[in-house]
Amino acid sequence: MDASEEILRKTLAEKQSAIEAHGNAVRALKAAGAAKPEIDAAIESLNGLKLEKTSIERQLQAAIGGGDSSLNREAFRQAVVNTLERRLFYIPSFKIYRGVAGLYDYGPPGCAVKSNVLAFWRQHFVLEENMLEVDCPCVTPEVVLKASGHVDKFTDLMVKDEKTGTCYRADHLLKDFCNEKLQKDLSISTEKAAELKHILAVLDDLSAEELGAKLKEYGITAPDTKNPLSDPYPFNLMFQTSIGPSGLSPGYMRPETAQGIFVNFKDLYYYNGNKLPFAAAQIGQAFRNEISPRQGLLRVREFTLAEIEHFVDPENKFHPKFSEVANWEFLMFPREEQMSGHSAKKIPLGEAVSRGIVNNETLGYFIGRVYLFLTRLGIDKDRLRFRQHLANEMAHYAADCWDAEIECSYGWIECVGIADRSAYDLRAHSEKSGVPLVAQEKFPEPREVEKLVINPVKKELGLAFKGNQKMVVEALEAMNEKEALEMKAALESKGVSEFNVCTLGKNVTIKKNMVAISKEIKKEHQRVFTPSVIEPSFGIGRIIFCLFEHSFYTRLSKAGDEQLNVFRFPPLVAPIKCTVFPLVQQQHYEEVAKVISQSLTTAGISHKIDITGTSIGKRYARTDELGVPFAITVDSTSSVTIRERDSKDQVRVSVEEAASVVKEVTDGRRTWADVWSTFPHHSSGSVEADE
Ligand code: AMP
């Protein structure tokens, strides 16, 4: 717990006891018929204590971010969401039929932002890192998701309102309870606050039994009805379907895109010249039947995922470009800091890897690249942290996992998961499909290695086991080194060994003459192994929502009578890069506007031409609300002004140059500061009159 919060909670508890003691003293004085001045003095001191308590409560409220600040967060979110929905960035799907929870449509500006984010993702990862992009179907046969573990384990714990049957996510109810108590109930003791914070820190670690016990202990009921709740039980989040008309071939809508890459490993490895490391990437829709989706775009039932599977030799997870990111420093939240109640802290990436906080260089390299990707999009670096998974939160096979979490009005939200999944996925698909998904390392010189050799004597085994001979031979050949050496020892000492043949479902007796087990020196020309996979997985909708919130601000209109909304999107993300307005409705200005519009189209700059008669200030305000970074205003036939959205500064350029200046500055080849120092400034005057 934060030191100031702890001190304030203690002081508040002491003040409360003092008030109770003083209250008793006042009552005792009154009962004893004490003199009025004496009673008045005691009441005055009691009131003084109450005032002090109120002041401590206010400080505590500020320290924990509840009260006014949580109201502010909600008001802020409402302002952002209202603007987004009004300007059709996104809207609830099937709205005329009252919508469906967890399904949203992107409207025109939202689509443009999403496509810009994805284009940058391709540039930053696929292109810069030479990744192999694939595009696999959403409908997936059951066998694939059975092998990956999703059919059995892709579940969330659910509780039901025992009377109405309404479903809730068990961990969300516990989380809401803890947050509400911590933020709104100032009377809880320091110990209780620490307990609730600990639960929040380990929430993802809790088993169904532990969650159920906590819900009972705190008396948590159904939020809508206050009815009792069932015990938590697992609910599989996949949408089930069947492939083809017979109904005999079960399938699911994929819950992630990764499996499509794993099942193609063999071909992709070959395509890559049988060389490691390499990465494959995929952008596509994922489907999860979330139990009770809330929080708008953050928790939906169909969303775009962009995933990278970087295949690497498990014995060599160094990264040739790690030095490029090693000196970067940003907020990291290692497991130990979370468990001990500390906050995230800045750690240079190189140090995080060398101290073993981050498991390996390749994982560290991707953490660095994700940081760069998100901040270039416009995510505020002070509201971005990398949180390590707690030990039990992580899948048992994973070597290490970090989530890029972005703080928004809903708190810290996981937007990118970066996991070292070891060899789990490829092994699982190799076993289920029977196709070895492995890589080879060819040795420059053959190496001599001691090898265990098992030679079943088929003639003797045939005589002893007749029709079962084949299964006994296969079982003998499949023994691991430990089993084989134990059998060898038993055969040498006793002449026989009891041996379980699982395909026969029974033990058989192996005699000394039936198998030869020895260790031999052999020459090996290559090593065959299952690669490890490091997977950064990006929830595009979550990133976009956080970007909307981090980019939004309001400013007073020039007349001072209105708050105007602005999205400060970087040009890279902005849905439209530029608007073109004739200052007034005159044919010769409109013609110039059309010429500039044509040049912008040729230069590939998305723009909007607005020749309505609305005042120029209103037209600026409309485009600021869409986050358009530049506006060209035609106020003469030879030169025009270019206005930058956030500073509202304007420069004057010739009609011929206008499109190329906007192109350079939106492509990032030139900064606005450079444009500002190159061209004559235009003072707002009449043009800004209405702003
Ligand atoms: P996961 O495979 O659960 O680690 O999810 C990968 C990424 O998908 C997360 O980091 C989130 O950004 C995103 N994500 C997961 N579930 C949802 C959801 N229901 N709605 C939107 N994005 C999600």
mmCIF file of N, CA and C and ligand atoms in Angstrom, residues 154 255-256 288 290 297-305 307 403-404 414-417 535 537-543, ligand 1:
data_model
loop_
_atom_site.group_PDB
_atom_site.id
_atom_site.type_symbol
_atom_site.label_atom_id
_atom_site.label_comp_id
_atom_site.label_asym_id
_atom_site.label_seq_id
_atom_site.Cartn_x
_atom_site.Cartn_y
_atom_site.Cartn_z
ATOM 1 N N PHE A 154 -10.327 -23.317 -22.234
ATOM 2 C CA PHE A 154 -10.487 -21.888 -22.515
ATOM 3 C C PHE A 154 -11.767 -21.390 -21.831
ATOM 4 N N PRO A 255 -10.732 -18.499 -31.222
ATOM 5 C CA PRO A 255 -10.642 -17.509 -30.144
ATOM 6 C C PRO A 255 -9.355 -16.698 -30.225
ATOM 7 N N GLU A 256 -8.446 -17.095 -31.109
ATOM 8 C CA GLU A 256 -7.194 -16.363 -31.351
ATOM 9 C C GLU A 256 -6.709 -16.781 -32.737
ATOM 10 N N ARG A 288 -14.874 -14.489 -28.880
ATOM 11 C CA ARG A 288 -14.941 -15.019 -27.504
ATOM 12 C C ARG A 288 -16.310 -14.660 -26.941
ATOM 13 N N GLU A 290 -17.836 -13.716 -24.388
ATOM 14 C CA GLU A 290 -17.605 -13.158 -23.052
ATOM 15 C C GLU A 290 -18.864 -13.266 -22.205
ATOM 16 N N LEU A 297 -15.581 -0.962 -26.080
ATOM 17 C CA LEU A 297 -14.671 -1.657 -27.000
ATOM 18 C C LEU A 297 -13.651 -2.535 -26.282
ATOM 19 N N LEU A 298 -13.538 -2.387 -24.959
ATOM 20 C CA LEU A 298 -12.479 -3.127 -24.257
ATOM 21 C C LEU A 298 -12.796 -4.601 -24.088
ATOM 22 N N ARG A 299 -14.058 -4.938 -23.963
ATOM 23 C CA ARG A 299 -14.402 -6.360 -23.813
ATOM 24 C C ARG A 299 -15.553 -6.664 -24.741
ATOM 25 N N VAL A 300 -15.229 -7.244 -25.876
ATOM 26 C CA VAL A 300 -16.242 -7.499 -26.894
ATOM 27 C C VAL A 300 -16.232 -8.977 -27.269
ATOM 28 N N ARG A 301 -17.227 -9.370 -28.043
ATOM 29 C CA ARG A 301 -17.340 -10.799 -28.358
ATOM 30 C C ARG A 301 -16.725 -11.137 -29.716
ATOM 31 N N GLU A 302 -16.436 -10.129 -30.500
ATOM 32 C CA GLU A 302 -15.689 -10.335 -31.747
ATOM 33 C C GLU A 302 -14.730 -9.171 -31.883
ATOM 34 N N PHE A 303 -13.451 -9.454 -32.089
ATOM 35 C CA PHE A 303 -12.477 -8.364 -32.142
ATOM 36 C C PHE A 303 -11.306 -8.713 -33.049
ATOM 37 N N THR A 304 -10.578 -7.663 -33.430
ATOM 38 C CA THR A 304 -9.424 -7.876 -34.313
ATOM 39 C C THR A 304 -8.176 -8.108 -33.470
ATOM 40 N N LEU A 305 -7.506 -9.192 -33.764
ATOM 41 C CA LEU A 305 -6.246 -9.497 -33.110
ATOM 42 C C LEU A 305 -5.134 -9.375 -34.149
ATOM 43 N N GLU A 307 -1.359 -10.868 -34.344
ATOM 44 C CA GLU A 307 -0.480 -11.732 -33.550
ATOM 45 C C GLU A 307 0.808 -12.073 -34.294
ATOM 46 N N ASP A 403 2.419 -8.246 -19.900
ATOM 47 C CA ASP A 403 1.322 -7.568 -20.603
ATOM 48 C C ASP A 403 1.646 -6.091 -20.734
ATOM 49 N N ALA A 404 1.453 -5.540 -21.944
ATOM 50 C CA ALA A 404 1.502 -4.088 -22.067
ATOM 51 C C ALA A 404 0.148 -3.600 -21.585
ATOM 52 N N GLU A 414 -5.054 -4.578 -20.022
ATOM 53 C CA GLU A 414 -4.122 -5.363 -20.840
ATOM 54 C C GLU A 414 -4.459 -5.149 -22.316
ATOM 55 N N CYS A 415 -3.515 -4.613 -23.071
ATOM 56 C CA CYS A 415 -3.779 -4.383 -24.501
ATOM 57 C C CYS A 415 -2.918 -5.282 -25.390
ATOM 58 N N VAL A 416 -1.734 -5.635 -24.910
ATOM 59 C CA VAL A 416 -0.876 -6.540 -25.675
ATOM 60 C C VAL A 416 -0.319 -7.574 -24.694
ATOM 61 N N GLY A 417 -0.426 -8.846 -25.038
ATOM 62 C CA GLY A 417 0.181 -9.891 -24.206
ATOM 63 C C GLY A 417 1.455 -10.344 -24.910
ATOM 64 N N GLU A 535 5.378 -14.924 -28.363
ATOM 65 C CA GLU A 535 4.143 -14.454 -29.004
ATOM 66 C C GLU A 535 3.696 -13.095 -28.478
ATOM 67 N N SER A 537 0.762 -10.523 -28.758
ATOM 68 C CA SER A 537 -0.618 -10.622 -29.242
ATOM 69 C C SER A 537 -1.345 -9.301 -28.948
ATOM 70 N N PHE A 538 -1.753 -8.608 -30.005
ATOM 71 C CA PHE A 538 -2.270 -7.237 -29.861
ATOM 72 C C PHE A 538 -3.788 -7.199 -30.008
ATOM 73 N N GLY A 539 -4.483 -6.700 -28.994
ATOM 74 C CA GLY A 539 -5.928 -6.459 -29.099
ATOM 75 C C GLY A 539 -6.121 -5.076 -29.719
ATOM 76 N N ILE A 540 -6.436 -5.059 -31.028
ATOM 77 C CA ILE A 540 -6.439 -3.776 -31.749
ATOM 78 C C ILE A 540 -7.525 -2.829 -31.215
ATOM 79 N N GLY A 541 -8.713 -3.371 -30.897
ATOM 80 C CA GLY A 541 -9.813 -2.524 -30.390
ATOM 81 C C GLY A 541 -9.442 -1.866 -29.074
ATOM 82 N N ARG A 542 -8.771 -2.623 -28.204
ATOM 83 C CA ARG A 542 -8.380 -2.049 -26.905
ATOM 84 C C ARG A 542 -7.367 -0.917 -27.091
ATOM 85 N N ILE A 543 -6.410 -1.155 -27.985
ATOM 86 C CA ILE A 543 -5.390 -0.118 -28.223
ATOM 87 C C ILE A 543 -6.077 1.136 -28.763
HETATM 88 P P1 AMP B 1 -5.211 -13.227 -24.676
HETATM 89 O O1 AMP B 1 -5.040 -14.271 -25.725
HETATM 90 O O2 AMP B 1 -6.357 -13.500 -23.743
HETATM 91 O O3 AMP B 1 -3.939 -12.858 -23.977
HETATM 92 O O4 AMP B 1 -5.674 -11.920 -25.476
HETATM 93 C C1 AMP B 1 -4.819 -11.276 -26.366
HETATM 94 C C2 AMP B 1 -5.225 -9.830 -26.488
HETATM 95 O O5 AMP B 1 -6.544 -9.769 -27.010
HETATM 96 C C3 AMP B 1 -5.317 -9.107 -25.149
HETATM 97 O O6 AMP B 1 -4.089 -8.513 -24.824
HETATM 98 C C4 AMP B 1 -6.374 -8.078 -25.394
HETATM 99 O O7 AMP B 1 -5.796 -6.906 -25.923
HETATM 100 C C5 AMP B 1 -7.257 -8.682 -26.468
HETATM 101 N N1 AMP B 1 -8.539 -9.192 -25.941
HETATM 102 C C6 AMP B 1 -8.748 -10.320 -25.242
HETATM 103 N N2 AMP B 1 -10.059 -10.490 -24.984
HETATM 104 C C7 AMP B 1 -10.700 -9.431 -25.542
HETATM 105 C C8 AMP B 1 -12.062 -9.029 -25.630
HETATM 106 N N3 AMP B 1 -13.041 -9.756 -25.110
HETATM 107 N N4 AMP B 1 -12.352 -7.894 -26.280
HETATM 108 C C9 AMP B 1 -11.384 -7.144 -26.837
HETATM 109 N N5 AMP B 1 -10.077 -7.478 -26.795
HETATM 110 C C10 AMP B 1 -9.735 -8.603 -26.158
#
